[in-house]
């Protein structure tokens, strides 16, 4: 076995001592902590592990690392003071590496390194003011709670396999981020990551979207189209809300997964496919099978390895940590220094966040806009109590004398805006099917009204 090489650039003496203590022989350690040419050395050599402290580095200095393929060739761990850094974010997200922010937890860093070292087949010993984020990061995922660290370990282990993965979790937990991190940490990271929301696909176009079509395959097919399988060739295809796909198309997807072949619409030529399929659903997939809306054979084919993403309410201090994380980046973007009051953080910590991380992020965005310098409880618009508005609170918000179709359109428009245009999430919250939502949106578009239904209601309220 060849000797493993480790690159070190750590300015903090205590952390450097802890890291070196985790790296026992036969590892070869190259320490560039006091060398101004450290980046040139890292980019010019092949290392198995790189531990890089970005202290005293500006964004321009890190761009060569972010743009290099070096990170795809080794395991790595970044240390930073948490100041938003676009180059560092890009470098971290490209290949599924660790990013620890100050104040450092030496034990967590030691455990992460010990885990990496153990996978390199070498012996090792186990191991207030929001100007910086204090949460750990793995790939595109941010969080330091125990469930998240467990998720990071699971992703690292499954990333090296070719097993099809099903990501299960509530709406808003970040299932696509999990899938993308899995892709970036895999051997397919340099190939495409292609994502599609199965619930948003028109039933008439599902087959064309997945497998492509030849020119003239149907009316309007004026040129050939490469489907998602072709676009993701060599990489990862992410099928979000896969349980919303029709049974007819589930059969066709199953055949591709079983044979590794597909035929574009209107073509006589079979094509081979080399993609890893990662799927996701906010349903209980076994319940969907029992209800007859999801094929059992497809479930077993897609769910060779299941990964469950924890809801935000089970992540403890990550709630306030993520709120601070989002605020730090908004401050950076707007060149401001807004802070949370203690009462505001307490309010955030007590909420159950039925919309999970997505809901928290939008809540922070709204509070940031409303507050001058300090975000207080009155700036935090939760809008929901345990995921639902009470009938009394809804009644007080509805003006009298407004036609029901206008109220319905306003509810759809507002919910769609809150979900950033995600039609599957909007349909779920409104209690209607995605197909029904599409039909209503098409109806509103054909009506061609310049004013939204919400603006009509606001005018009746005198706003």
mmCIF file of C-alpha atoms in Angstrom, residues 157-321:
data_model
loop_
_atom_site.group_PDB
_atom_site.id
_atom_site.type_symbol
_atom_site.label_atom_id
_atom_site.label_comp_id
_atom_site.label_asym_id
_atom_site.label_seq_id
_atom_site.Cartn_x
_atom_site.Cartn_y
_atom_site.Cartn_z
ATOM 1 C CA UNK A 157 -20.294 6.023 3.234
ATOM 2 C CA UNK A 158 -22.918 5.666 0.530
ATOM 3 C CA UNK A 159 -21.345 8.211 -1.847
ATOM 4 C CA UNK A 160 -18.686 5.765 -2.989
ATOM 5 C CA UNK A 161 -21.220 3.117 -4.001
ATOM 6 C CA UNK A 162 -23.411 2.955 -7.096
ATOM 7 C CA UNK A 163 -26.567 2.099 -5.130
ATOM 8 C CA UNK A 164 -29.735 3.987 -6.018
ATOM 9 C CA UNK A 165 -30.643 6.202 -3.057
ATOM 10 C CA UNK A 166 -34.070 7.361 -1.927
ATOM 11 C CA UNK A 167 -34.081 10.511 0.206
ATOM 12 C CA UNK A 168 -37.130 10.690 2.467
ATOM 13 C CA UNK A 169 -38.087 13.760 4.453
ATOM 14 C CA UNK A 170 -40.669 16.429 5.046
ATOM 15 C CA UNK A 171 -41.095 19.364 2.699
ATOM 16 C CA UNK A 172 -38.404 21.977 3.181
ATOM 17 C CA UNK A 173 -35.734 19.827 4.856
ATOM 18 C CA UNK A 174 -33.363 20.125 1.893
ATOM 19 C CA UNK A 175 -33.709 16.810 0.070
ATOM 20 C CA UNK A 176 -32.230 18.200 -3.160
ATOM 21 C CA UNK A 177 -29.244 19.556 -1.218
ATOM 22 C CA UNK A 178 -28.720 16.072 0.209
ATOM 23 C CA UNK A 179 -28.866 14.562 -3.275
ATOM 24 C CA UNK A 180 -26.470 17.156 -4.702
ATOM 25 C CA UNK A 181 -24.026 16.675 -1.820
ATOM 26 C CA UNK A 182 -24.173 12.925 -2.405
ATOM 27 C CA UNK A 183 -23.334 13.559 -6.064
ATOM 28 C CA UNK A 184 -20.462 15.923 -5.252
ATOM 29 C CA UNK A 185 -18.945 13.408 -2.817
ATOM 30 C CA UNK A 186 -19.178 10.561 -5.343
ATOM 31 C CA UNK A 187 -16.949 9.463 -8.187
ATOM 32 C CA UNK A 188 -19.425 11.099 -10.577
ATOM 33 C CA UNK A 189 -18.840 14.629 -9.260
ATOM 34 C CA UNK A 190 -17.288 15.923 -12.486
ATOM 35 C CA UNK A 191 -20.300 14.764 -14.540
ATOM 36 C CA UNK A 192 -23.729 16.485 -14.560
ATOM 37 C CA UNK A 193 -26.203 16.592 -11.697
ATOM 38 C CA UNK A 194 -29.673 16.879 -13.245
ATOM 39 C CA UNK A 195 -32.771 17.433 -11.096
ATOM 40 C CA UNK A 196 -36.450 17.204 -12.008
ATOM 41 C CA UNK A 197 -39.622 17.519 -9.965
ATOM 42 C CA UNK A 198 -41.775 14.610 -11.099
ATOM 43 C CA UNK A 199 -44.917 16.200 -9.678
ATOM 44 C CA UNK A 200 -44.457 19.252 -11.895
ATOM 45 C CA UNK A 201 -44.097 17.297 -15.149
ATOM 46 C CA UNK A 202 -47.069 17.349 -17.483
ATOM 47 C CA UNK A 203 -48.388 13.749 -17.802
ATOM 48 C CA UNK A 204 -48.312 14.100 -21.593
ATOM 49 C CA UNK A 205 -44.633 15.055 -21.608
ATOM 50 C CA UNK A 206 -43.135 12.791 -18.938
ATOM 51 C CA UNK A 207 -41.801 10.220 -21.387
ATOM 52 C CA UNK A 208 -40.293 12.870 -23.662
ATOM 53 C CA UNK A 209 -38.721 14.681 -20.693
ATOM 54 C CA UNK A 210 -37.143 11.521 -19.290
ATOM 55 C CA UNK A 211 -36.076 9.738 -22.470
ATOM 56 C CA UNK A 212 -36.103 12.452 -25.135
ATOM 57 C CA UNK A 213 -37.684 12.307 -28.574
ATOM 58 C CA UNK A 214 -36.727 12.216 -32.219
ATOM 59 C CA UNK A 215 -37.630 14.941 -34.669
ATOM 60 C CA UNK A 216 -41.219 14.531 -35.846
ATOM 61 C CA UNK A 217 -42.097 12.125 -33.018
ATOM 62 C CA UNK A 218 -45.281 14.103 -32.371
ATOM 63 C CA UNK A 219 -46.945 17.339 -33.396
ATOM 64 C CA UNK A 220 -44.647 20.211 -32.473
ATOM 65 C CA UNK A 221 -41.485 18.075 -32.268
ATOM 66 C CA UNK A 222 -39.567 20.179 -34.786
ATOM 67 C CA UNK A 223 -36.175 18.963 -33.603
ATOM 68 C CA UNK A 224 -34.698 16.109 -31.588
ATOM 69 C CA UNK A 225 -34.641 16.505 -27.812
ATOM 70 C CA UNK A 226 -32.222 14.930 -25.363
ATOM 71 C CA UNK A 227 -34.086 13.637 -22.327
ATOM 72 C CA UNK A 228 -32.975 13.836 -18.715
ATOM 73 C CA UNK A 229 -31.250 10.448 -18.815
ATOM 74 C CA UNK A 230 -29.097 11.644 -21.720
ATOM 75 C CA UNK A 231 -28.418 14.998 -20.044
ATOM 76 C CA UNK A 232 -27.259 13.261 -16.848
ATOM 77 C CA UNK A 233 -25.078 10.700 -18.662
ATOM 78 C CA UNK A 234 -22.164 9.700 -16.448
ATOM 79 C CA UNK A 235 -23.562 11.677 -13.533
ATOM 80 C CA UNK A 236 -26.580 11.714 -11.241
ATOM 81 C CA UNK A 237 -30.279 12.049 -12.061
ATOM 82 C CA UNK A 238 -32.351 13.376 -9.167
ATOM 83 C CA UNK A 239 -36.060 12.491 -9.309
ATOM 84 C CA UNK A 240 -37.800 14.687 -6.751
ATOM 85 C CA UNK A 241 -41.311 13.747 -5.565
ATOM 86 C CA UNK A 242 -41.039 10.488 -7.481
ATOM 87 C CA UNK A 243 -44.190 9.091 -5.839
ATOM 88 C CA UNK A 244 -46.210 11.704 -7.787
ATOM 89 C CA UNK A 245 -45.367 10.058 -11.116
ATOM 90 C CA UNK A 246 -48.246 8.235 -12.797
ATOM 91 C CA UNK A 247 -48.311 4.428 -12.589
ATOM 92 C CA UNK A 248 -48.015 4.230 -16.374
ATOM 93 C CA UNK A 249 -44.736 6.103 -16.379
ATOM 94 C CA UNK A 250 -43.506 4.308 -13.271
ATOM 95 C CA UNK A 251 -43.533 1.126 -15.350
ATOM 96 C CA UNK A 252 -41.358 2.735 -18.032
ATOM 97 C CA UNK A 253 -38.941 4.123 -15.452
ATOM 98 C CA UNK A 254 -38.682 0.685 -13.845
ATOM 99 C CA UNK A 255 -37.758 -0.913 -17.156
ATOM 100 C CA UNK A 256 -34.909 1.557 -17.679
ATOM 101 C CA UNK A 257 -33.581 0.871 -14.193
ATOM 102 C CA UNK A 258 -33.745 -2.889 -14.764
ATOM 103 C CA UNK A 259 -32.234 -3.012 -18.257
ATOM 104 C CA UNK A 260 -30.089 0.134 -18.381
ATOM 105 C CA UNK A 261 -31.642 0.897 -21.770
ATOM 106 C CA UNK A 262 -34.249 3.326 -23.076
ATOM 107 C CA UNK A 263 -35.719 4.363 -26.414
ATOM 108 C CA UNK A 264 -36.440 8.048 -27.196
ATOM 109 C CA UNK A 265 -39.967 8.713 -28.452
ATOM 110 C CA UNK A 266 -40.206 8.232 -32.197
ATOM 111 C CA UNK A 267 -36.803 6.554 -32.403
ATOM 112 C CA UNK A 268 -36.045 2.937 -33.316
ATOM 113 C CA UNK A 269 -32.665 3.033 -31.617
ATOM 114 C CA UNK A 270 -32.086 1.712 -28.099
ATOM 115 C CA UNK A 271 -29.675 3.737 -25.999
ATOM 116 C CA UNK A 272 -27.587 2.631 -23.046
ATOM 117 C CA UNK A 273 -27.608 4.780 -19.936
ATOM 118 C CA UNK A 274 -24.971 5.275 -17.265
ATOM 119 C CA UNK A 275 -26.516 7.367 -14.526
ATOM 120 C CA UNK A 276 -26.966 7.027 -10.808
ATOM 121 C CA UNK A 277 -30.563 7.658 -9.804
ATOM 122 C CA UNK A 278 -31.292 9.470 -6.556
ATOM 123 C CA UNK A 279 -34.989 9.921 -5.804
ATOM 124 C CA UNK A 280 -36.864 11.782 -3.103
ATOM 125 C CA UNK A 281 -40.320 11.985 -1.591
ATOM 126 C CA UNK A 282 -42.044 13.768 1.270
ATOM 127 C CA UNK A 283 -44.444 10.849 1.616
ATOM 128 C CA UNK A 284 -43.885 7.628 3.515
ATOM 129 C CA UNK A 285 -42.922 5.506 0.468
ATOM 130 C CA UNK A 286 -44.202 2.278 2.017
ATOM 131 C CA UNK A 287 -47.550 3.951 2.727
ATOM 132 C CA UNK A 288 -47.634 5.124 -0.900
ATOM 133 C CA UNK A 289 -47.099 1.515 -1.986
ATOM 134 C CA UNK A 290 -49.934 0.334 0.278
ATOM 135 C CA UNK A 291 -52.211 3.042 -1.116
ATOM 136 C CA UNK A 292 -51.550 1.780 -4.646
ATOM 137 C CA UNK A 293 -50.034 5.017 -5.963
ATOM 138 C CA UNK A 294 -46.434 3.785 -6.008
ATOM 139 C CA UNK A 295 -45.284 0.482 -7.485
ATOM 140 C CA UNK A 296 -43.630 -1.832 -4.998
ATOM 141 C CA UNK A 297 -41.097 -3.156 -7.524
ATOM 142 C CA UNK A 298 -40.072 0.401 -8.418
ATOM 143 C CA UNK A 299 -39.800 1.266 -4.739
ATOM 144 C CA UNK A 300 -37.347 -1.572 -4.115
ATOM 145 C CA UNK A 301 -35.355 -0.644 -7.218
ATOM 146 C CA UNK A 302 -35.079 3.042 -6.232
ATOM 147 C CA UNK A 303 -34.659 2.472 -2.515
ATOM 148 C CA UNK A 304 -31.559 0.302 -2.525
ATOM 149 C CA UNK A 305 -30.300 2.655 0.181
ATOM 150 C CA UNK A 306 -32.790 4.872 2.065
ATOM 151 C CA UNK A 307 -31.691 8.134 3.688
ATOM 152 C CA UNK A 308 -33.998 10.003 6.031
ATOM 153 C CA UNK A 309 -33.401 13.720 6.508
ATOM 154 C CA UNK A 310 -34.242 15.001 10.006
ATOM 155 C CA UNK A 311 -36.906 17.704 10.322
ATOM 156 C CA UNK A 312 -35.706 21.038 11.682
ATOM 157 C CA UNK A 313 -37.631 20.599 14.965
ATOM 158 C CA UNK A 314 -35.380 17.615 15.786
ATOM 159 C CA UNK A 315 -32.139 19.555 15.264
ATOM 160 C CA UNK A 316 -32.005 21.453 18.566
ATOM 161 C CA UNK A 317 -29.653 24.435 18.503
ATOM 162 C CA UNK A 318 -29.411 24.240 14.706
ATOM 163 C CA UNK A 319 -32.642 26.289 14.608
ATOM 164 C CA UNK A 320 -31.055 29.420 16.029
ATOM 165 C CA UNK A 321 -27.730 28.514 14.431
#
